[in-house]
Every structure is written in C-alpha cells, then in structure tokens.
XYZ file of C-alpha atoms in Angstrom:
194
model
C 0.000 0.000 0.000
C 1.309 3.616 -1.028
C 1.900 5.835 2.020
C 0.604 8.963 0.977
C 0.447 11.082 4.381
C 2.415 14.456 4.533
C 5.619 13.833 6.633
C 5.629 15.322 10.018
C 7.864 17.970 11.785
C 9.654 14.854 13.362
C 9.933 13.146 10.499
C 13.753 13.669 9.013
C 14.107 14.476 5.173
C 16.079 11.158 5.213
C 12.817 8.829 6.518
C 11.165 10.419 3.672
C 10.622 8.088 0.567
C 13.461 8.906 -2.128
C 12.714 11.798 -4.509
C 13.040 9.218 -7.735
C 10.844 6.688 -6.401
C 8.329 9.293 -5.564
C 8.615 10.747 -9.312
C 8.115 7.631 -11.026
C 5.572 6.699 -8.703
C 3.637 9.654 -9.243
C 4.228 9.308 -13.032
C 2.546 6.062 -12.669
C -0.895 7.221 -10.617
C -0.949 10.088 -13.171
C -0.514 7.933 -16.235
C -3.220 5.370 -14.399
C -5.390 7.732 -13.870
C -5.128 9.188 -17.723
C -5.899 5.404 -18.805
C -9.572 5.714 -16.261
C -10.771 8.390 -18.092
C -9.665 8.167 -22.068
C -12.655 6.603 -23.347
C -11.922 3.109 -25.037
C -10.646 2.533 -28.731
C -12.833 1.946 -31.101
C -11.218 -1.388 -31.389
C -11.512 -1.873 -27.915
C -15.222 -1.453 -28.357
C -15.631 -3.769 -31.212
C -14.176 -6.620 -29.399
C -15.927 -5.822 -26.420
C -18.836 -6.305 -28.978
C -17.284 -9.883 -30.651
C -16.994 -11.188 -26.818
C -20.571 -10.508 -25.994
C -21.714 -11.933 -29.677
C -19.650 -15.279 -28.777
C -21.632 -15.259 -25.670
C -24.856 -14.585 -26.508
C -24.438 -17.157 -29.334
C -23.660 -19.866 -26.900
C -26.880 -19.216 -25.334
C -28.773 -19.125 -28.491
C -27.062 -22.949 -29.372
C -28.170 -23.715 -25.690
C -31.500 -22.779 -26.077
C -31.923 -24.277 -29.846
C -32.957 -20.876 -31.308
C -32.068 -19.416 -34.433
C -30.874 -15.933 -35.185
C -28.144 -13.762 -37.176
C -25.941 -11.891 -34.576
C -24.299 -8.449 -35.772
C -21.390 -6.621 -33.312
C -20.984 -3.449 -33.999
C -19.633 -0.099 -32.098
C -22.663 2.736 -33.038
C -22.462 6.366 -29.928
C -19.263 5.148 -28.802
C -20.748 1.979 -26.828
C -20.693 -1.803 -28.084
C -23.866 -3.513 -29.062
C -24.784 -6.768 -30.374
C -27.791 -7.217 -31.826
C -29.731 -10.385 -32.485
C -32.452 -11.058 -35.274
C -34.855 -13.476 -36.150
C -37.850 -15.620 -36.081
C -39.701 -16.170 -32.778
C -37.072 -14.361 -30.456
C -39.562 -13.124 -28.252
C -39.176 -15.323 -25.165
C -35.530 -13.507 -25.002
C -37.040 -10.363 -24.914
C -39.581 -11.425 -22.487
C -42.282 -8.876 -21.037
C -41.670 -5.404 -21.233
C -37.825 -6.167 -22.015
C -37.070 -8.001 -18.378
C -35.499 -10.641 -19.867
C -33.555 -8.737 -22.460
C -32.105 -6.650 -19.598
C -31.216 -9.510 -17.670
C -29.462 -10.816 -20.688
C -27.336 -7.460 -21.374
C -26.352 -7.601 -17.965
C -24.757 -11.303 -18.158
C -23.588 -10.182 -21.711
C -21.707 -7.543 -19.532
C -20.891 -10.281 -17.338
C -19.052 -11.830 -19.710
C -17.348 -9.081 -21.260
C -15.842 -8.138 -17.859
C -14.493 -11.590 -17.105
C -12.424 -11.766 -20.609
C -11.499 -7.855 -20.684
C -11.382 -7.002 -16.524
C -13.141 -3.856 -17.664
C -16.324 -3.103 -17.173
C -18.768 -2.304 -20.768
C -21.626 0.036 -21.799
C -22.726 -2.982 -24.291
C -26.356 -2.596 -25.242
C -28.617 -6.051 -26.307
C -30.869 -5.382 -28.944
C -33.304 -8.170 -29.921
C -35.608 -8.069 -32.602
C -35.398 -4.824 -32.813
C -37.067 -4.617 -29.463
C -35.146 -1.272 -28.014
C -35.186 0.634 -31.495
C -39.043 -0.305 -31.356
C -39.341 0.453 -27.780
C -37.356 3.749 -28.995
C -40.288 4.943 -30.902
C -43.134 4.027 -28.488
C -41.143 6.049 -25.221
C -40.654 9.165 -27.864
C -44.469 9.133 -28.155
C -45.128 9.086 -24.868
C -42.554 11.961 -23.677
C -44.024 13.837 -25.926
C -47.265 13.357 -24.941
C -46.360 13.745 -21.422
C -44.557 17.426 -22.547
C -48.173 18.363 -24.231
C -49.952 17.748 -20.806
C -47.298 19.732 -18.799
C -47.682 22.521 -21.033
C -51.039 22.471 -21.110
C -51.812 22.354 -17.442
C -48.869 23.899 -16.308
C -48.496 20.336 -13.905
C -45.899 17.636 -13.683
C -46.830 14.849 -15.008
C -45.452 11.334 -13.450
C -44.684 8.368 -15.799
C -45.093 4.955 -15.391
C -41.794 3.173 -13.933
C -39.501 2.022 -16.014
C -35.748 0.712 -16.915
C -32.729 2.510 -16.893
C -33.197 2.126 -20.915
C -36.122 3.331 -21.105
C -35.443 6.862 -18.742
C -33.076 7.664 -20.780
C -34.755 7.642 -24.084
C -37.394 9.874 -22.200
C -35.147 12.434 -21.068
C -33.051 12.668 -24.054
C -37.000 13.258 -25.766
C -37.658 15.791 -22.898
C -34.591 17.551 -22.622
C -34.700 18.325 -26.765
C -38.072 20.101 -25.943
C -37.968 23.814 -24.431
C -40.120 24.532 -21.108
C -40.078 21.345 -19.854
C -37.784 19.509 -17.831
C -37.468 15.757 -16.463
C -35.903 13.823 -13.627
C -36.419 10.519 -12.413
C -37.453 9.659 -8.425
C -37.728 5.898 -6.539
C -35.894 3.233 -6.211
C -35.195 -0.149 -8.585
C -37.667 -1.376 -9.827
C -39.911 1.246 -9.182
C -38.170 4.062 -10.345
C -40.084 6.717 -12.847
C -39.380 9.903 -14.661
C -41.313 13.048 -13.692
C -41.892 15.913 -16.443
C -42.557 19.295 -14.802
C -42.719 22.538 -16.429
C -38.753 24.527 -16.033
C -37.960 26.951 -13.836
C-alpha cells in the first residue's frame, strides 16, 4: 500500500521516501489515472462487442434458437444485436429478460477484458421499437405539462427506457425531467422549467 500522508515535523528528510521513487511513482498514478478516463478505442469497443456476440451465441445454441448476430460499435458503446424468427421469449415482457441478458452479456465481457462495458442487447429490434413508443409518450407527457402547467409522473420504467425519455424531454424547451424511486420502481417526472 502507497503511504501517501504528509511527513511530520519529526519526520527527518532522510525517513522520507526517495525523490526518484516518488517521481516515477507519481508518473505512474498520473498515467493510471489518464488510462480511467480516455474513453476506449474503437477497437476496444468492437471486441468488447465480438466477446458478448460469442456469448450470446452460446446461449442461443443452448437454447436451440435461431438468429443472425451483428457486433458493432454505433455512440461510442458496443452492441450486439440479435435477429430473427420467434425471439420473443428472449425479450420477455416489457424487455425483463432482455435486460437480464445485457447484464450477463456484460458479465461476460468483464471476465475476458477485466473492464467493465456500456454494451447494449438489442433483440428483434425490441429497443429501437421500444425507442419509438417512449418518444411518443414523452411527448405526450410534454403536451400535458404545457397544457396544465403540472408535472406529469410516468409509469416506472428501466434505466433504458429513462433515458430515451429524457433525451426526448430535454430536446423540448419549457419542460424539464428527472427521475425519483428506487429499482424497480423508479419513474421519470416531467414538470414545467424553472
């Protein structure tokens, strides 16, 4: 473990750790740190995207279901995404199962690369569908608030799905959203801006 507590008066300049090693130590945490926040390679990405594919291929084989898998790297995040014929039961109701299988799709991703991955699951075109339908209904929820001047409280929803409302909301002018609760139960509010 680095010490990293200010010497004290009593402390003599020679108990103190060498000026080198403290130089190339602090080279180290800087260049460490630089590493943490440079977002990943695009190639970085796209494998990120090939590990999760290889994954959620093995299930498919598992669960004797057929479908094409494309990776690809699309807003700077990995995403796989799966198509075909009666896919349904991976999407499962109101996405719960495709969430679940992002998240071990993650998993995976983790265990090969020790880093942890934005990937996003798309199945059947689920989330681009699901897209649409959550657009619609910020912006209806944006025509009541202006209308009646009152927030208006959405039904809960995933982490997926608030964002694709507040990214509708937050394009709009007047309005503003935030989200309130706790997992599972946790919904978006639209309320006229300050």
């Amino acid at each position: 473990m680095t010490d990293t507590s200010i010497p004290s008066a009593e402390q003599s300049l020679d108990e103190e750790t060498a000026p080198a090693a403290v130089a190339e130590e602090t080279e180290e945490t800087e260049a460490g740190a630089a590493r943490e926040k440079k977002a990943p390679a695009e190639s970085d990405l796209f494998r990120q995207s090939e590990i999760a594919a290889d994954y959620v291929e093995g299930l498919l084989d598992i669960l004797d279901y057929d479908g094409d898998i494309d990776e690809l790297v699309s807003g700077g995040r990995p995403v796989v995404e799966v198509v075909g014929a009666s896919l349904q039961n991976l999407v499962g109701q109101r996405g719960a199962t495709l969430e679940a299988l992002q998240e071990l799709a993650r998993l995976a991703v983790f265990r090969q690369t020790g880093t942890p991955s934005r990937l996003l699951l798309d199945v059947g075109g689920y989330r681009a569908n699901r897209r649409k339908e959550l657009a619609a209904v910020a912006k209806n929820a944006v025509e009541k608030v202006k209308e009646y001047g009152e927030p208006v409280r959405l039904e809960p929803m995933s982490a997926f799905e608030r964002k694709c409302v507040h990214d509708v909301v937050n394009a709009m002018s007047g309005v503003e959203s935030e989200s309130e609760g706790v997992e599972p139960n946790r919904r978006i509010i639209v309320r006229p801006a300050d």
